Short mmCIF file of N, CA and C and ligand atoms in Angstrom, two decimals:
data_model
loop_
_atom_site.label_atom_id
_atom_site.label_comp_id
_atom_site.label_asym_id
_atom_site.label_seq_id
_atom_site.Cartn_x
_atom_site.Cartn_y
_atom_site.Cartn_z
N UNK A 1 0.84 -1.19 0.00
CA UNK A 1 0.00 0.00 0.00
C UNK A 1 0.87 1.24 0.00
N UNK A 2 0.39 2.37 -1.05
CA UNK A 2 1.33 3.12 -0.96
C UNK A 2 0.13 4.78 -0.54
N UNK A 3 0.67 5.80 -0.09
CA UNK A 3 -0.30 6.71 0.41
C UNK A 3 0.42 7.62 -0.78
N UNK A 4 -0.49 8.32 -1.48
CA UNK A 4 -0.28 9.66 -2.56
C UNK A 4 -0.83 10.91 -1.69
N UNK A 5 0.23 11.82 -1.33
CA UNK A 5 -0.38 13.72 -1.13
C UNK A 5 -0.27 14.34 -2.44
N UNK A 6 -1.41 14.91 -3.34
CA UNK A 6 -1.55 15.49 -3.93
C UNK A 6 -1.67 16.46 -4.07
N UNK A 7 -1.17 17.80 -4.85
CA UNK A 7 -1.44 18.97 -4.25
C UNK A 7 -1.62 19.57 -5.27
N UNK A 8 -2.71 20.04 -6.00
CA UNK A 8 -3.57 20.72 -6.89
C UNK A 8 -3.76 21.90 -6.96
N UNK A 9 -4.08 22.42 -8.05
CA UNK A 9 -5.05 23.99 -8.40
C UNK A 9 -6.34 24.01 -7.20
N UNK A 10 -6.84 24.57 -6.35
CA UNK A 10 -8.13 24.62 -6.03
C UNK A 10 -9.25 24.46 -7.25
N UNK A 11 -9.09 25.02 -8.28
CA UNK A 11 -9.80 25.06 -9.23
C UNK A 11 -10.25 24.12 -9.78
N UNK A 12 -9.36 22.82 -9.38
CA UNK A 12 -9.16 21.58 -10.33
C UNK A 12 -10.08 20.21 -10.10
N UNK A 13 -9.68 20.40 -8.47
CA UNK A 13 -10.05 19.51 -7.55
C UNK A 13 -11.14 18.73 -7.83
N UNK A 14 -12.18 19.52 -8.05
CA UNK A 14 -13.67 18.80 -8.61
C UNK A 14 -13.33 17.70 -9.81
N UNK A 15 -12.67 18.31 -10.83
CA UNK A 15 -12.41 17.48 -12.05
C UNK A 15 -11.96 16.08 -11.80
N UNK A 16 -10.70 16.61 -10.78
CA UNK A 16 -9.76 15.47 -10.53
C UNK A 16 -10.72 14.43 -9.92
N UNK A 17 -10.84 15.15 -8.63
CA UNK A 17 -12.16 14.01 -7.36
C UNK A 17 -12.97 13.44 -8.41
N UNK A 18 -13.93 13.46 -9.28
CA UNK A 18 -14.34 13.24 -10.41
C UNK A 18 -13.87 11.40 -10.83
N UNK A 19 -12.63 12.39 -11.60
CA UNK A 19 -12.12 11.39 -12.20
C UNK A 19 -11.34 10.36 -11.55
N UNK A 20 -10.83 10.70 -10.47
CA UNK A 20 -10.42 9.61 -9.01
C UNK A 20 -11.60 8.71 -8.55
N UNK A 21 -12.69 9.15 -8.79
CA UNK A 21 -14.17 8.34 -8.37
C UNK A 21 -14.26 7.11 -9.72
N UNK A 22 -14.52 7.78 -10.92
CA UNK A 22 -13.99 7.11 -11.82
C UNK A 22 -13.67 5.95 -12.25
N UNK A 23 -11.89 6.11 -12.01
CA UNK A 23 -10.93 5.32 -11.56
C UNK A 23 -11.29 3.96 -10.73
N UNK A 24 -12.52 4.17 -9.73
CA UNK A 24 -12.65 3.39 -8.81
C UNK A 24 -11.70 3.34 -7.60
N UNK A 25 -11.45 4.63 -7.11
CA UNK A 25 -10.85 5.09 -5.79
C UNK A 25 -11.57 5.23 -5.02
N UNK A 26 -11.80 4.64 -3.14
CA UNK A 26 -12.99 3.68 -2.59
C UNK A 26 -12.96 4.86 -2.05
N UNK A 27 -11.57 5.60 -1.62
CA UNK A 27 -12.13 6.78 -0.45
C UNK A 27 -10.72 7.56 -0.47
N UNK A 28 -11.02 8.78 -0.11
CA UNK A 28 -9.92 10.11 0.07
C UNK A 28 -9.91 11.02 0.69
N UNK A 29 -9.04 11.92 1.49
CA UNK A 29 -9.48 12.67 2.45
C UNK A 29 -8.55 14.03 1.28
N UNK A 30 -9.83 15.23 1.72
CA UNK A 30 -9.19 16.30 0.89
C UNK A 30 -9.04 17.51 1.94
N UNK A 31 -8.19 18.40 1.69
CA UNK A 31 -7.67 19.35 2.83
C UNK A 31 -7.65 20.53 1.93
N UNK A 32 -7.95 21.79 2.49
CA UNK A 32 -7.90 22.81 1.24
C UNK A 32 -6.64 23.53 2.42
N UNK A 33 -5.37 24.08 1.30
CA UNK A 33 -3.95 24.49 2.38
C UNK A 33 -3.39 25.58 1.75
N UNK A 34 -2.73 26.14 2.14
CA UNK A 34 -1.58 27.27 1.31
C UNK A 34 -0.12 26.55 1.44
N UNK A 35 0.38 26.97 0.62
CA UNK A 35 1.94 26.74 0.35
C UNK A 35 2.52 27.59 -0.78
N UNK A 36 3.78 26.70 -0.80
CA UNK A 36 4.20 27.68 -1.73
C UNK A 36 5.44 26.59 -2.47
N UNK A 37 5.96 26.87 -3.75
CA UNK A 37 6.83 26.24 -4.25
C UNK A 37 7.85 27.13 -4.37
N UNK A 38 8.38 26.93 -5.50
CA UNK A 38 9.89 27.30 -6.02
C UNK A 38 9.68 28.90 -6.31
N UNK A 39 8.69 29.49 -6.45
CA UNK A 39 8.67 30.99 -7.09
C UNK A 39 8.42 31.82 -5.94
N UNK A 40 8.45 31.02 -4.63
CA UNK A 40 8.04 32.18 -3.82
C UNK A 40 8.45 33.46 -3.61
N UNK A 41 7.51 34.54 -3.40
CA UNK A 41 8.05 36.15 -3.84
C UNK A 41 7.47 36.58 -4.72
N UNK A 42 7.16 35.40 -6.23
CA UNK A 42 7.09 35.99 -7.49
C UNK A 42 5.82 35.86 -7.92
N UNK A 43 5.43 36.14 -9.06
CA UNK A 43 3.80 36.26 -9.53
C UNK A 43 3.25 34.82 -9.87
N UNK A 44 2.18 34.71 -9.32
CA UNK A 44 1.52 33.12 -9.81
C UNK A 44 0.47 33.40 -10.13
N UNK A 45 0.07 33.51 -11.52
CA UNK A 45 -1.80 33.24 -11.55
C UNK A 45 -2.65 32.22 -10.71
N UNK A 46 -3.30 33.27 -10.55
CA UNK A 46 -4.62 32.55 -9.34
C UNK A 46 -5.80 32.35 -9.64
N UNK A 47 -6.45 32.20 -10.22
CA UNK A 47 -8.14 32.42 -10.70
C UNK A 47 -8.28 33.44 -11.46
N UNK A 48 -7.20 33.22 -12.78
CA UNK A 48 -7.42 34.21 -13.79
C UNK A 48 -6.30 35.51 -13.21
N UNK A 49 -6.16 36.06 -11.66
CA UNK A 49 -5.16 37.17 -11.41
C UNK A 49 -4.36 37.15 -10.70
N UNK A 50 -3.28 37.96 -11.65
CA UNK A 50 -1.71 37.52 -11.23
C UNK A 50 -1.43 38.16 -9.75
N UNK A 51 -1.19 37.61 -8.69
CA UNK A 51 -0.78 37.33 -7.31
C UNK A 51 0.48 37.31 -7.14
N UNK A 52 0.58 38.22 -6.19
CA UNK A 52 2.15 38.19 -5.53
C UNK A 52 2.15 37.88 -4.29
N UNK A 53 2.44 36.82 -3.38
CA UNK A 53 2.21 36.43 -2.17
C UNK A 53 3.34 35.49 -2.11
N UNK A 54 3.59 34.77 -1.01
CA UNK A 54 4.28 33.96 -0.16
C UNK A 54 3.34 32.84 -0.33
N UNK A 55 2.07 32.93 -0.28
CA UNK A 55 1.31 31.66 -0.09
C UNK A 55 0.31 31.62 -0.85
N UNK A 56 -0.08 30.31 -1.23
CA UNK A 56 -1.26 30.38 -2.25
C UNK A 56 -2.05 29.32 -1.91
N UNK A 57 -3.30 29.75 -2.15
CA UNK A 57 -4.45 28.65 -1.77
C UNK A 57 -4.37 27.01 -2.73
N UNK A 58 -4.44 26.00 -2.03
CA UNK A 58 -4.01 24.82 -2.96
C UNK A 58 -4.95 23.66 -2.36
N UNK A 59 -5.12 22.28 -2.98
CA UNK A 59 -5.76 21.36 -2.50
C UNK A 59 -5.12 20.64 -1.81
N UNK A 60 -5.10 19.74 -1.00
CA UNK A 60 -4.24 18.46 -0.81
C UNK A 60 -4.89 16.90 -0.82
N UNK A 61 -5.15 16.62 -1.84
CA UNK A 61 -6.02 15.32 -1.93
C UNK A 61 -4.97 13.54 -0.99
N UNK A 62 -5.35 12.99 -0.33
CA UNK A 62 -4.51 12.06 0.24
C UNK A 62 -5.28 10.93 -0.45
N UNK A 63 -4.69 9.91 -0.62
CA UNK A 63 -5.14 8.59 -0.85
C UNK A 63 -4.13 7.54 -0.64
N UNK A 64 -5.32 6.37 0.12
CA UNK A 64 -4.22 5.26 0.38
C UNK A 64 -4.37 4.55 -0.59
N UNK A 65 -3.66 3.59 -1.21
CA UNK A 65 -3.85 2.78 -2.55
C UNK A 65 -3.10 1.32 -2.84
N UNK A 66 -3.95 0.51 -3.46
CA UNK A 66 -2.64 -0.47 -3.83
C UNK A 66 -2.00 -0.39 -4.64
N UNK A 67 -0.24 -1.15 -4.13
CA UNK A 67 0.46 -0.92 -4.93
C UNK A 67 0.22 -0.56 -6.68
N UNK A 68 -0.54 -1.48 -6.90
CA UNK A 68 -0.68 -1.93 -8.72
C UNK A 68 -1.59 -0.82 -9.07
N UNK A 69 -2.06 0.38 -8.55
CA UNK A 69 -2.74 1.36 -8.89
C UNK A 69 -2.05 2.51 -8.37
N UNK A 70 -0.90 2.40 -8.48
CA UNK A 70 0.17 3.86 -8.39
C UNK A 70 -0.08 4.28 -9.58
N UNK A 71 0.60 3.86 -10.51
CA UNK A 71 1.22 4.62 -11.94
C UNK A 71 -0.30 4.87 -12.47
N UNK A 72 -1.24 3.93 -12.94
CA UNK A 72 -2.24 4.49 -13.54
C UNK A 72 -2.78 5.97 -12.82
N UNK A 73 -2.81 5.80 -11.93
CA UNK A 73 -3.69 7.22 -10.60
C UNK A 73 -2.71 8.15 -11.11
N UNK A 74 -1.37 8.23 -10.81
CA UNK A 74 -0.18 9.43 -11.32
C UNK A 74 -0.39 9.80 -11.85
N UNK A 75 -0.71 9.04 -13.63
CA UNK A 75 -0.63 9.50 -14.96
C UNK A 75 -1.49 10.61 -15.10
N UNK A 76 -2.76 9.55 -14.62
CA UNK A 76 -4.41 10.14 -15.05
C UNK A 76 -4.42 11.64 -13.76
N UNK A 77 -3.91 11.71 -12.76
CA UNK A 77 -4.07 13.11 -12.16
C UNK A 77 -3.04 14.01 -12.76
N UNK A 78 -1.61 13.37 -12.99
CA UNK A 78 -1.07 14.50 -14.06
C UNK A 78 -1.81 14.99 -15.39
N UNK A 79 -2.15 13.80 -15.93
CA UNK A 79 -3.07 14.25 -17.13
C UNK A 79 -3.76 15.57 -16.98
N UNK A 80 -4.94 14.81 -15.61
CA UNK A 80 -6.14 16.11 -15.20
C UNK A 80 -5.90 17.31 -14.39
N UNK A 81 -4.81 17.56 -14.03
CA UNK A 81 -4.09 18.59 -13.13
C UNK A 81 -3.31 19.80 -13.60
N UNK A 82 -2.79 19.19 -15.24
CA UNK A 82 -1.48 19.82 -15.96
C UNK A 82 -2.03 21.18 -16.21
N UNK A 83 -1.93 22.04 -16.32
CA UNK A 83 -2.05 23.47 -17.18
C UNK A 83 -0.81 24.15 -18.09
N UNK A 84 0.55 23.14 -17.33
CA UNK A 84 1.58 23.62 -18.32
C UNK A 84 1.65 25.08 -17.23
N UNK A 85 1.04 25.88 -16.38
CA UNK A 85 1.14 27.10 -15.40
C UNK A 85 2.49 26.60 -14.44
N UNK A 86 3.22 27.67 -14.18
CA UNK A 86 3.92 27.01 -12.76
C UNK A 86 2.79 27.41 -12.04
N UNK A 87 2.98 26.36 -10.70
CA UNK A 87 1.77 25.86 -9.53
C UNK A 87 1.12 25.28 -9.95
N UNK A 88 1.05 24.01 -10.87
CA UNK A 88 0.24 22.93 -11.00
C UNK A 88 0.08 22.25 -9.90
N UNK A 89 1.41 22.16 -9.04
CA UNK A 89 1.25 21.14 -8.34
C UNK A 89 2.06 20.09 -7.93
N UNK A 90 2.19 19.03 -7.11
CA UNK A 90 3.21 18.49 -6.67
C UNK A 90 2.69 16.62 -6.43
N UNK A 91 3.10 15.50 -6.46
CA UNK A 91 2.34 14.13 -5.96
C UNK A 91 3.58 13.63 -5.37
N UNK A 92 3.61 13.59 -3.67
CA UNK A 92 4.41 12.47 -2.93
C UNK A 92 3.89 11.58 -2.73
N UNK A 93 4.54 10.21 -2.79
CA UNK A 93 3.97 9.03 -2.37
C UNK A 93 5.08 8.72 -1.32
N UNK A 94 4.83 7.60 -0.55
CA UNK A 94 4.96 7.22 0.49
C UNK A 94 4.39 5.97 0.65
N UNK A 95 5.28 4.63 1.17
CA UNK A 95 4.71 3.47 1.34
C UNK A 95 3.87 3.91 2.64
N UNK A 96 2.80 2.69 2.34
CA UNK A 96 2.14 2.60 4.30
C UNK A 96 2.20 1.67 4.74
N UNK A 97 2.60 0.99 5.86
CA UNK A 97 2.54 0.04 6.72
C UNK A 97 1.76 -0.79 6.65
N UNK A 98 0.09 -0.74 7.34
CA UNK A 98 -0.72 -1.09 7.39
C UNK A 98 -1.79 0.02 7.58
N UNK A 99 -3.21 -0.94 7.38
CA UNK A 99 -4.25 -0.02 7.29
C UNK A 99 -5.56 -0.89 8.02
N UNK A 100 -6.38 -0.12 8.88
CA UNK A 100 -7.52 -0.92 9.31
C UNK A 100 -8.71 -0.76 8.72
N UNK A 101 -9.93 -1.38 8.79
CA UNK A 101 -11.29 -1.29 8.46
C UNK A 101 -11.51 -1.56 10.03
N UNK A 102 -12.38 -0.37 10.67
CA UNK A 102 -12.65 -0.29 12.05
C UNK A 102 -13.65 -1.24 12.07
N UNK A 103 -14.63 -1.14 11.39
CA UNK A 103 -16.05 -1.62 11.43
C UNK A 103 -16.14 -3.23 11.72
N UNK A 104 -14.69 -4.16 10.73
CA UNK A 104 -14.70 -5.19 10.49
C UNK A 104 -13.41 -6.01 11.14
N UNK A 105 -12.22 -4.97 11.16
CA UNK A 105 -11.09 -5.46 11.73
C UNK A 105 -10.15 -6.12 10.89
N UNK A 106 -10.63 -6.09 9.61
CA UNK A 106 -9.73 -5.99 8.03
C UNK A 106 -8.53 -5.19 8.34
N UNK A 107 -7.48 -6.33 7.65
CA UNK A 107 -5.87 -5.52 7.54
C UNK A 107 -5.63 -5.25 6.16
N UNK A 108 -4.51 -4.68 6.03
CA UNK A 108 -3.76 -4.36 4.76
C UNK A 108 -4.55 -3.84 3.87
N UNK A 109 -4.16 -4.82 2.50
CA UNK A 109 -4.98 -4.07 1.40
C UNK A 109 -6.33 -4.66 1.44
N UNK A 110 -6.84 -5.50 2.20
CA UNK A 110 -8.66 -5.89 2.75
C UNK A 110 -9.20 -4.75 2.96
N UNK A 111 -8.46 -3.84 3.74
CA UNK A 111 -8.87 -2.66 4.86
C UNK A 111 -9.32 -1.21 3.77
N UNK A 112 -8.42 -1.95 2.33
CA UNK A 112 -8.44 -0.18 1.68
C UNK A 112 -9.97 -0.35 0.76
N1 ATP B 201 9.00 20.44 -1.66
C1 ATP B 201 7.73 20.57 -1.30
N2 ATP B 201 7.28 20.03 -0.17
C2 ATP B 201 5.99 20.14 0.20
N3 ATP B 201 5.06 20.79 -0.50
C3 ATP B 201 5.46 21.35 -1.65
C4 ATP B 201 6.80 21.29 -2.11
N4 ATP B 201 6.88 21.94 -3.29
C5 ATP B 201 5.65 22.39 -3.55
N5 ATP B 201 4.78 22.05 -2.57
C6 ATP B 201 3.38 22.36 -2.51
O1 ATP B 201 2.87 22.29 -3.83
C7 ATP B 201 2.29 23.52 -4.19
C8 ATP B 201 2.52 23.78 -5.65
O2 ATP B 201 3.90 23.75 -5.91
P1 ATP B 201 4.39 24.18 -7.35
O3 ATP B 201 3.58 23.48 -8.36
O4 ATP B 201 4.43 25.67 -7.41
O5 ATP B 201 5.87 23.56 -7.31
P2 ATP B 201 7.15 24.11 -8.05
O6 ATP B 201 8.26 23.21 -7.63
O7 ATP B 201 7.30 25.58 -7.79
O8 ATP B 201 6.85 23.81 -9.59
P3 ATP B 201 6.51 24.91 -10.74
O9 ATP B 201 7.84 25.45 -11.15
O10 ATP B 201 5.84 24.11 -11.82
O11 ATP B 201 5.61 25.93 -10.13
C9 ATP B 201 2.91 24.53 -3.25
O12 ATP B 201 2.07 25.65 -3.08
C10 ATP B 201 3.03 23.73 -1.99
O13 ATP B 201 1.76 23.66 -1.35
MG1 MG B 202 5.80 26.89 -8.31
#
């Protein structure tokens, strides 16, 4: 099991969640955050206007996943994410340990 932080356009999010449903992705927790990348200081379009800030409003979509549905999920949210803009966005993954289903007491990938 590997966990993906995604970090999106606000704008996008719907499309993506969308197409992550799609996909057949069972469940995801989404966080709306500011950050900032490599240009900080400098101008980033925001919803059509150019912004000068330290921080910018962004998504953070999490998902836990099995292994064998990394690369397809990557592709297809780079696909739906890209604008070719700097601040598209960023995807860490991270293995996970284990995972529970409270309800049932399911491990691993049972649990996702
Ligand atoms: N190294 C990082 N660690 C954690 N979060 C990051 C990191 N880099 C970027 N982020 C998050 O991703 C968001 C978007 O980053 P962004 O797409 O601007 O990255 P970038 O490296 O500057 O690439 P680009 O040159 O395409 O803009 C940031 O606002 C921040 O929330
Ligand atoms: Mg940037």
């Amino acid at each position: 099991m590997k966990k993906l932080e995604i970090i999106i356009r606000p704008g996008l999010f719907e499309k993506v969640r969308d197409m992550l449903s799609e996909k057949g992705i069972h469940g995801l927790n989404y966080t709306e955050i500011k950050g900032f990348g490599r240009q900080r200081g400098h101008t980033e379009v925001y919803r059509g206007n150019i912004m000068q800030v330290d921080c910018l409003p962004k998504v953070k979509i999490e998902i836990v996943l099995h292994n064998d549905m990394i690369e397809s999920v990557i592709n297809a949210v780079v696909a739906t994410a890209r604008t070719g803009q700097v601040g598209d966005g960023k995807i860490f993954i991270s293995d996970v340990e284990d995972a529970i289903r409270i309800r049932t007491g399911e491990r691993g990938d049972a649990a996702l």
